[in-house]
Coordinates of C-alpha atoms in Angstrom, one line a residue:
M1 CA 143.9 81.6 86.8
S2 CA 143.7 78.2 85.1
R3 CA 146.1 77.4 82.3
T4 CA 144.7 76.9 78.9
T5 CA 145.2 73.5 77.4
T6 CA 145.0 73.1 73.6
L7 CA 143.7 69.9 71.9
R8 CA 144.9 69.8 68.4
L9 CA 142.4 67.8 66.3
P10 CA 142.9 66.7 62.7
S11 CA 140.4 67.7 60.0
P12 CA 138.6 66.0 58.5
S13 CA 138.0 63.6 61.5
L14 CA 135.2 62.1 63.6
V15 CA 135.4 63.5 67.2
V16 CA 133.4 61.2 69.6
M17 CA 132.5 62.8 72.8
V18 CA 132.4 60.3 75.7
G19 CA 131.0 60.9 79.2
P20 CA 128.1 60.5 81.6
A21 CA 125.2 62.9 81.7
G22 CA 126.2 66.2 83.4
S23 CA 129.8 65.9 82.5
G24 CA 129.5 68.9 80.0
K25 CA 129.9 67.3 76.7
S26 CA 127.3 69.5 74.9
T27 CA 128.8 72.7 76.6
F28 CA 132.3 71.6 75.4
C29 CA 131.0 71.1 72.0
R30 CA 129.2 74.4 71.8
R31 CA 132.4 76.2 73.1
N32 CA 134.8 74.5 70.7
F33 CA 132.9 73.6 67.5
R34 CA 130.7 75.4 65.0
K35 CA 127.0 74.5 65.3
S36 CA 127.2 72.9 61.9
Q37 CA 130.0 70.6 63.0
I38 CA 128.1 69.1 65.9
V39 CA 125.8 66.1 65.5
S40 CA 123.8 65.7 68.7
T41 CA 121.5 62.8 69.6
D42 CA 119.5 65.1 71.9
A43 CA 118.9 67.5 69.1
C44 CA 117.9 64.6 66.7
R45 CA 115.5 63.4 69.4
A46 CA 114.0 66.9 69.5
L47 CA 113.7 67.0 65.8
I48 CA 111.8 63.7 65.7
A49 CA 109.7 63.9 68.8
G50 CA 109.6 67.6 69.7
D51 CA 111.4 66.9 73.0
E52 CA 114.9 66.0 73.5
A53 CA 114.0 64.1 76.6
D54 CA 111.6 61.7 74.9
Q55 CA 113.4 58.4 75.3
R56 CA 110.9 56.6 73.1
A57 CA 112.4 58.4 70.2
S58 CA 115.9 57.3 71.0
G59 CA 116.3 54.5 68.4
A60 CA 115.1 56.9 65.6
A61 CA 117.3 59.7 66.9
F62 CA 120.5 57.6 66.9
A63 CA 119.7 56.4 63.4
L64 CA 119.4 60.0 62.2
A65 CA 122.4 61.1 64.1
H66 CA 124.5 58.3 62.3
R67 CA 123.2 59.2 58.9
L68 CA 124.2 62.9 59.4
A69 CA 127.6 62.0 60.6
N70 CA 128.1 59.6 57.7
E71 CA 127.1 62.1 55.2
R72 CA 129.3 64.8 56.7
L73 CA 132.3 62.4 56.7
R74 CA 131.5 61.4 53.1
R75 CA 131.9 65.0 52.2
G76 CA 135.2 65.4 54.1
R77 CA 133.7 67.5 57.0
L78 CA 134.9 67.4 60.6
T79 CA 132.1 66.1 62.8
A80 CA 131.7 66.2 66.6
F81 CA 129.3 63.3 67.6
D82 CA 127.6 64.4 70.9
A83 CA 126.2 61.5 72.8
T84 CA 127.2 59.6 76.0
S85 CA 129.0 56.8 74.0
L86 CA 129.8 55.0 77.2
D87 CA 130.0 51.5 75.9
A88 CA 132.2 50.0 73.2
R89 CA 129.1 48.7 71.6
A90 CA 128.0 52.3 71.0
R91 CA 131.4 53.5 69.8
R92 CA 132.1 50.6 67.6
P93 CA 129.9 51.7 64.6
L94 CA 131.4 55.2 64.9
V95 CA 135.0 54.1 64.6
A96 CA 133.9 51.7 61.7
M97 CA 132.2 54.8 60.0
A98 CA 135.4 56.9 60.3
A99 CA 137.4 54.0 58.9
R100 CA 135.1 53.6 55.9
H101 CA 135.7 57.2 55.0
R102 CA 139.4 57.0 55.7
V103 CA 139.5 59.6 58.4
P104 CA 140.7 59.4 62.0
A105 CA 138.4 58.8 64.9
V106 CA 139.2 60.9 68.0
A107 CA 137.7 60.3 71.4
V108 CA 137.3 63.3 73.8
V109 CA 136.5 61.7 77.3
L110 CA 135.0 63.8 80.1
D111 CA 135.7 61.5 83.0
L112 CA 134.6 64.0 85.7
P113 CA 134.1 63.0 89.3
V114 CA 130.3 62.0 89.9
A115 CA 129.9 65.0 92.4
Q116 CA 130.8 67.5 89.6
C117 CA 128.3 65.7 87.2
L118 CA 125.6 65.9 89.8
A119 CA 126.3 69.6 90.4
H120 CA 125.9 70.3 86.7
D121 CA 122.8 68.1 86.5
R122 CA 121.1 70.2 89.3
R123 CA 121.5 73.3 87.2
R124 CA 119.8 71.8 84.1
A125 CA 116.2 72.1 83.4
R126 CA 116.2 68.4 82.5
R127 CA 117.7 66.5 85.2
V128 CA 118.8 62.9 85.0
G129 CA 119.4 62.2 88.7
R130 CA 122.0 60.6 90.9
A131 CA 121.1 56.9 90.3
V132 CA 121.5 57.2 86.4
I133 CA 124.7 59.4 86.5
G134 CA 126.2 56.9 89.1
R135 CA 125.5 53.9 86.8
Q136 CA 126.9 55.8 83.7
A137 CA 130.1 56.7 85.6
L138 CA 130.6 53.0 86.5
R139 CA 130.1 52.1 82.9
L140 CA 132.7 54.6 81.7
A141 CA 135.2 53.5 84.3
S142 CA 134.8 49.9 83.4
G143 CA 135.7 50.4 79.7
L144 CA 138.2 53.4 80.0
R145 CA 141.3 51.3 80.0
R146 CA 140.3 49.5 76.8
L147 CA 139.2 52.6 75.0
R148 CA 142.5 53.0 73.2
S149 CA 142.3 49.5 71.7
E150 CA 139.0 50.3 69.9
G151 CA 140.6 51.9 66.9
F152 CA 140.8 55.6 67.9
A153 CA 143.6 57.6 66.5
A154 CA 143.7 59.7 69.7
V155 CA 142.0 59.6 73.1
H156 CA 141.9 62.9 75.1
L157 CA 141.1 62.6 78.8
I158 CA 139.5 65.5 80.7
R159 CA 139.2 64.8 84.4
S160 CA 137.6 67.8 86.0
A161 CA 135.2 70.6 85.2
R162 CA 137.9 73.1 85.6
A163 CA 140.0 71.3 83.1
A164 CA 137.1 71.1 80.7
R165 CA 136.5 74.9 80.8
S166 CA 140.2 75.7 80.2
T167 CA 140.6 73.3 77.2
R168 CA 140.3 74.7 73.8
V169 CA 140.3 72.8 70.4
S170 CA 142.6 73.7 67.6
I171 CA 141.6 72.3 64.2
A172 CA 144.4 71.6 61.7
P173 CA 144.6 69.7 58.4
S174 CA 145.7 66.0 58.8
P175 CA 149.5 65.6 58.4
L176 CA 150.4 65.2 54.7
C177 CA 151.6 61.7 53.9
D178 CA 152.0 62.2 50.2
R179 CA 155.1 64.3 49.4
S180 CA 155.6 62.6 46.1
D181 CA 156.7 65.9 44.5
D182 CA 159.8 65.9 46.6
E183 CA 162.5 63.9 44.7
G184 CA 165.3 64.1 47.3
P185 CA 168.1 62.8 47.6
F186 CA 167.5 61.5 51.0
D187 CA 169.3 59.8 53.9
I188 CA 166.8 57.5 55.8
I189 CA 167.9 56.8 59.4
G190 CA 166.9 53.8 61.5
D191 CA 165.7 53.7 65.1
V192 CA 167.8 56.1 67.1
H193 CA 166.5 55.3 70.6
G194 CA 168.2 58.1 72.4
C195 CA 171.7 57.4 71.0
A196 CA 172.6 61.0 70.4
S197 CA 176.3 60.6 70.1
E198 CA 176.0 57.9 67.4
L199 CA 173.4 60.1 65.6
V200 CA 175.8 63.0 65.5
H201 CA 178.5 60.8 64.2
L202 CA 176.3 59.3 61.6
L203 CA 175.1 62.7 60.4
R204 CA 178.6 64.0 60.1
R205 CA 179.7 60.9 58.2
L206 CA 176.7 61.5 55.8
G207 CA 178.0 65.0 55.2
Y208 CA 175.6 67.0 57.5
R209 CA 177.1 70.0 59.3
R210 CA 175.8 72.5 61.9
R211 CA 177.0 76.0 62.7
S212 CA 176.7 75.6 66.5
P213 CA 175.5 72.9 69.0
R214 CA 172.0 74.5 69.0
A215 CA 171.7 74.8 65.3
P216 CA 170.1 72.2 63.0
F217 CA 172.2 69.9 61.0
E218 CA 172.1 70.7 57.2
H219 CA 173.7 69.1 54.2
P220 CA 175.7 71.4 51.9
A221 CA 174.4 69.7 48.8
G222 CA 170.8 69.9 49.9
R223 CA 170.3 66.2 50.9
R224 CA 167.7 65.6 53.6
A225 CA 167.5 63.2 56.4
V226 CA 164.3 61.0 57.0
F227 CA 163.9 59.6 60.6
V228 CA 162.0 56.3 60.8
G229 CA 160.7 56.9 64.4
D230 CA 161.6 55.5 67.8
L231 CA 163.7 58.5 68.7
L232 CA 162.8 58.0 72.3
D233 CA 163.3 55.3 75.1
R234 CA 166.1 53.0 76.1
G235 CA 169.1 55.1 75.2
P236 CA 171.4 57.4 77.2
S237 CA 170.6 60.8 75.6
I238 CA 166.9 60.9 74.7
V239 CA 166.4 64.7 75.0
Q240 CA 169.4 65.5 72.9
A241 CA 168.5 63.0 70.1
A242 CA 164.9 64.3 70.0
R243 CA 166.1 67.9 69.9
I244 CA 168.4 67.1 66.9
A245 CA 165.5 65.6 64.9
M246 CA 163.1 68.3 65.9
R247 CA 165.4 71.1 64.9
M248 CA 166.2 69.5 61.5
V249 CA 162.5 69.0 60.8
A250 CA 161.7 72.6 61.8
S251 CA 164.5 73.9 59.5
G252 CA 163.5 71.8 56.5
S253 CA 166.6 69.6 56.5
A254 CA 164.7 66.5 57.6
F255 CA 161.4 64.7 57.6
C256 CA 160.3 62.2 60.3
V257 CA 157.6 59.7 61.0
P258 CA 156.5 58.5 64.4
G259 CA 157.4 55.2 66.1
N260 CA 155.4 53.0 68.6
H261 CA 157.8 54.3 71.4
E262 CA 156.7 57.9 70.8
M263 CA 153.1 56.6 71.1
S264 CA 153.9 54.8 74.3
F265 CA 155.5 57.8 75.9
L266 CA 152.4 60.0 75.1
D267 CA 150.3 57.3 76.9
Q268 CA 152.6 57.7 79.9
L269 CA 152.1 61.6 79.9
E270 CA 148.4 61.4 79.6
Q271 CA 147.2 58.3 81.6
D272 CA 147.9 58.2 85.3
D273 CA 147.4 54.4 85.4
A274 CA 149.4 53.7 82.1
E275 CA 152.1 51.0 82.6
A276 CA 155.4 52.1 81.5
S277 CA 158.1 49.7 80.0
P278 CA 161.7 49.8 81.4
G279 CA 162.7 51.7 78.2
T280 CA 160.1 54.4 78.7
L281 CA 161.2 54.7 82.4
K282 CA 164.7 55.7 81.1
T283 CA 163.1 58.5 79.2
I284 CA 161.1 59.6 82.3
R285 CA 164.2 59.6 84.5
Q286 CA 166.1 61.7 82.0
L287 CA 163.3 64.2 81.8
E288 CA 163.1 64.4 85.5
A289 CA 166.7 65.4 85.6
L290 CA 165.9 68.5 83.7
P291 CA 164.9 71.7 85.6
R292 CA 161.2 72.1 85.8
A293 CA 161.0 75.0 83.2
A294 CA 163.2 73.2 80.7
R295 CA 161.2 70.0 81.1
R296 CA 157.8 71.8 80.7
R297 CA 159.2 73.5 77.6
F298 CA 160.7 70.4 76.1
L299 CA 157.5 68.4 76.6
S300 CA 155.3 71.1 75.0
E301 CA 157.7 71.2 72.0
L302 CA 157.7 67.4 71.7
R303 CA 154.0 67.1 71.7
D304 CA 153.7 69.7 69.1
F305 CA 156.2 68.0 67.0
L306 CA 154.7 64.5 67.3
S307 CA 151.1 65.9 66.6
A308 CA 152.4 67.2 63.3
L309 CA 154.0 64.0 62.1
P310 CA 152.3 62.0 59.2
P311 CA 152.1 58.2 60.0
H312 CA 154.1 57.6 56.8
L313 CA 155.7 59.4 54.0
L314 CA 155.5 58.9 50.1
L315 CA 158.4 60.5 48.4
D316 CA 160.0 60.8 44.9
G317 CA 156.8 60.3 42.7
R318 CA 155.7 57.4 45.1
R319 CA 158.8 55.5 44.3
L320 CA 159.9 55.7 47.9
A321 CA 157.8 55.0 51.1
V322 CA 159.0 55.4 54.6
A323 CA 157.1 54.1 57.8
H324 CA 158.2 53.0 61.2
A325 CA 157.1 49.4 61.1
G326 CA 156.1 48.9 57.5
L327 CA 153.5 49.7 54.8
T328 CA 151.4 48.1 52.1
T329 CA 150.4 49.7 48.9
R330 CA 146.7 49.6 50.0
H331 CA 147.7 52.2 52.8
F332 CA 149.7 54.5 50.7
G333 CA 148.7 58.1 51.4
R334 CA 146.0 57.1 53.9
T335 CA 145.6 58.2 57.5
S336 CA 142.8 55.9 58.5
P337 CA 143.1 54.0 61.9
E338 CA 144.1 50.8 60.1
A339 CA 146.8 52.6 58.0
R340 CA 148.2 54.3 61.1
R341 CA 148.3 51.0 63.1
F342 CA 150.1 49.2 60.3
A343 CA 152.6 52.0 59.7
I344 CA 153.4 52.6 63.4
F345 CA 152.9 49.2 65.2
G346 CA 153.2 46.7 62.3
Q347 CA 151.4 43.5 61.8
T348 CA 151.1 40.5 64.2
T349 CA 149.7 37.0 63.7
G350 CA 147.5 37.0 66.8
D351 CA 149.7 34.3 68.5
R352 CA 152.3 34.7 71.2
D353 CA 155.9 33.7 71.3
R354 CA 157.6 31.8 74.1
F355 CA 157.9 35.0 76.1
G356 CA 154.2 35.9 75.8
L357 CA 154.9 38.7 73.3
P358 CA 152.9 39.2 70.0
V359 CA 154.5 37.2 67.1
R360 CA 155.2 39.7 64.4
V361 CA 154.5 39.1 60.8
K362 CA 157.3 39.4 58.4
W363 CA 154.9 41.4 56.1
A364 CA 157.7 42.3 53.7
A365 CA 157.7 38.5 52.6
G366 CA 154.3 39.1 50.8
Y367 CA 155.0 42.6 49.6
R368 CA 155.1 43.1 45.8
G369 CA 154.8 46.8 45.4
R370 CA 156.9 48.9 43.0
A371 CA 157.8 51.5 45.7
L372 CA 160.8 50.9 47.9
V373 CA 159.5 50.6 51.5
V374 CA 162.1 51.7 54.2
Y375 CA 161.3 50.9 57.8
G376 CA 162.6 49.8 61.2
H377 CA 160.9 48.6 64.3
T378 CA 162.2 45.1 64.5
P379 CA 166.1 45.0 65.2
V380 CA 168.3 43.0 62.7
R381 CA 172.0 42.5 62.7
E382 CA 172.4 43.8 59.3
P383 CA 170.0 45.8 57.0
E384 CA 167.4 43.3 55.8
W385 CA 166.4 43.5 52.2
I386 CA 163.2 41.5 51.3
H387 CA 161.7 42.0 47.8
N388 CA 161.5 45.8 47.4
T389 CA 161.7 46.7 51.2
V390 CA 164.6 47.2 53.6
N391 CA 164.7 47.2 57.5
I392 CA 167.3 49.5 58.7
D393 CA 166.9 49.1 62.4
T394 CA 170.3 47.5 63.3
G395 CA 170.0 47.8 67.0
C396 CA 172.2 50.6 67.9
V397 CA 170.9 51.0 71.4
Y398 CA 171.7 47.3 72.1
G399 CA 175.3 47.7 71.0
G400 CA 174.7 47.2 67.2
R401 CA 174.9 50.0 64.6
L402 CA 173.0 53.1 63.6
S403 CA 172.3 52.7 59.9
A404 CA 171.2 55.0 57.2
L405 CA 170.0 54.2 53.7
R406 CA 171.2 56.7 51.0
Y407 CA 168.5 57.2 48.4
P408 CA 168.4 57.0 45.4
E409 CA 171.9 55.3 45.7
R410 CA 170.5 52.5 47.8
T411 CA 173.7 52.3 49.7
I412 CA 174.0 51.8 53.5
V413 CA 176.0 54.0 55.7
G414 CA 176.4 53.1 59.4
V415 CA 178.4 53.8 62.6
R416 CA 179.0 51.3 65.5
A417 CA 177.4 52.0 68.8
L418 CA 179.8 53.3 71.5
R419 CA 178.5 50.5 73.7
G420 CA 175.3 48.6 74.6
Y421 CA 173.0 50.9 76.5
Y422 CA 170.1 48.6 77.0
R423 CA 170.7 44.9 77.6
P424 CA 167.6 42.9 78.2
K425 CA 167.6 39.2 79.0
R426 CA 165.9 38.3 75.7
A427 CA 168.5 39.2 73.0
L428 CA 169.3 38.0 69.6
P429 CA 172.6 36.1 69.0
A430 CA 175.6 38.4 68.9
G431 CA 173.6 40.8 71.3
V432 CA 171.7 42.8 68.8
G433 CA 168.6 43.6 70.7
V434 CA 165.3 42.2 71.8
R435 CA 162.5 41.3 69.6
A436 CA 159.3 39.3 69.3
E437 CA 159.5 36.2 67.0
T438 CA 158.6 36.9 63.4
R439 CA 156.8 34.6 61.1
A440 CA 157.2 34.8 57.3
L441 CA 154.0 34.6 55.2
P442 CA 153.3 31.3 53.4
A443 CA 154.3 31.4 49.7
G444 CA 151.7 33.3 47.6
R445 CA 149.9 34.6 50.6
P446 CA 149.0 38.4 50.3
V447 CA 149.8 40.8 53.1
S448 CA 146.8 41.5 55.2
D449 CA 145.7 45.0 55.9
S450 CA 145.1 44.4 59.6
P451 CA 148.1 44.6 61.9
S452 CA 146.6 41.9 64.2
V453 CA 145.0 39.2 62.1
P454 CA 145.9 35.5 62.5
L455 CA 147.5 34.0 59.3
A456 CA 145.7 30.7 59.7
A457 CA 142.7 29.2 61.5
Q458 CA 145.1 27.1 63.7
E459 CA 144.8 26.5 67.3
R460 CA 146.6 29.1 69.4
A461 CA 149.8 27.9 71.0
P462 CA 149.5 27.9 74.8
R463 CA 151.1 30.9 76.6
P464 CA 153.7 29.8 79.1
A465 CA 152.2 29.8 82.6
S466 CA 155.0 31.9 84.0
T467 CA 154.5 34.8 81.6
P468 CA 151.8 37.3 82.3
P469 CA 149.6 38.2 79.4
R470 CA 150.4 41.3 77.3
S471 CA 147.9 43.1 75.0
P472 CA 148.7 43.4 71.3
A473 CA 149.9 46.9 70.2
G474 CA 147.0 49.3 70.0
P475 CA 146.5 52.1 67.7
P476 CA 148.5 55.2 67.8
R477 CA 147.3 58.2 70.0
W478 CA 147.7 61.8 69.2
S479 CA 146.6 63.3 72.5
L480 CA 148.0 66.6 73.8
S481 CA 147.0 66.8 77.4
P482 CA 149.1 68.8 79.9
P483 CA 152.5 67.4 80.7
R484 CA 152.7 65.1 83.8
L485 CA 155.1 62.3 84.5
R486 CA 154.3 59.5 86.8
P487 CA 156.8 58.9 89.5
V488 CA 159.3 56.2 88.8
S489 CA 158.7 53.2 91.0
P490 CA 161.9 51.4 92.2
T491 CA 160.0 48.2 92.6
R492 CA 158.7 48.1 89.1
P493 CA 159.9 44.8 87.4
A494 CA 162.7 45.2 84.9
E495 CA 160.9 43.0 82.2
P496 CA 161.9 44.5 78.9
S497 CA 159.2 45.3 76.1
T498 CA 159.7 45.0 72.3
E499 CA 156.5 47.0 71.6

């Protein structure tokens, strides 16, 4: 008996079905969504021409389907868009539509073998045929690797008919960013990166206690911790660090927002061909050391935990904002793809540094909001205050410190790393971590809302010939496919990543 897989989808959202004819998209929709939630181009073609196979009505049918989807999203209704959507050109207006209505776009991709699509096609009254399905499968394969960079908040891959039959959808409200009624006090903790011993030391220094090693840390005065993300990768005790945060969030003694390394790890779980950074490989090795049952249980708990995290938090009457990589006032309280990207991946100029890495924008240089924004993502030697923002990632995993901002006191508490756990070739002076170069905004220049927009129309600096190209950070993904880890290749180059 096949094991049931649950896809947790936020509501409202736009669910874009992707797959060739015969892959079972319509069957999947009928099984998992209410009839009123499905916008089908075939159904629109039948409404217009009386025959869902009449391709002469396709233009009008797609126009009608887009109008229906747009109206549903305007009213805040979850919408499943049932079409092949094989090309980026077909998906682009749907992602833009979701962005206009400030809801996440989620792709559900049925990437079935051609033979299974053909078997389904032979059982249908309206057959498409081998030639058409073969061409559609090739179109899907050619664009699948780039799908995540198109602006989807999540990409769920289903690779067999059996997996499609055993997959069920669970609809949940989008994670709540605005917790402005919660006044604190808070202790906001920077990037942990698997440094569990330092995290325990810091929590104890902040006054948190636990009854037993398996119990959550709690503060006797009711203070709560807020983790800025990047709990995973690079460090020595990733499972222990994640469990500490997960137990605290579950007990109500902490909040958490996701970091880009959590998103990269989810990529590794879901895509067989996803390239893992050396930091993520350390996570994989530590998980592979767990007994199989414990590993499966931990991965299931971790996916549930990450899926419930808001991309950022607004606290204390919106006087405090917490995000992994930063936030602008325009994005406060929003969960659109643009807001998620900025909060989790930050902003880049579109240029590359001398190592071929995206040049990060020091977005805080242009921030003029009244709310205090606390973030991490880019390691610094000391907490970096710029206007009404503070970066508290002080590079613990590189041998620096693990820092916390006490709020509303606005004081810093930190503990030294026991040692440097991750020592890449590219490090800051004094050994605090690896980073892409940052560039401050020109005086008076407002912060852009896009995480990857050039600051000036200047010619790109040439990339060093010896450095392979790297893609800019893509949008976060919230996929929840069955756990599977790629085997660690001993020949993989040990080139560190700052993303």
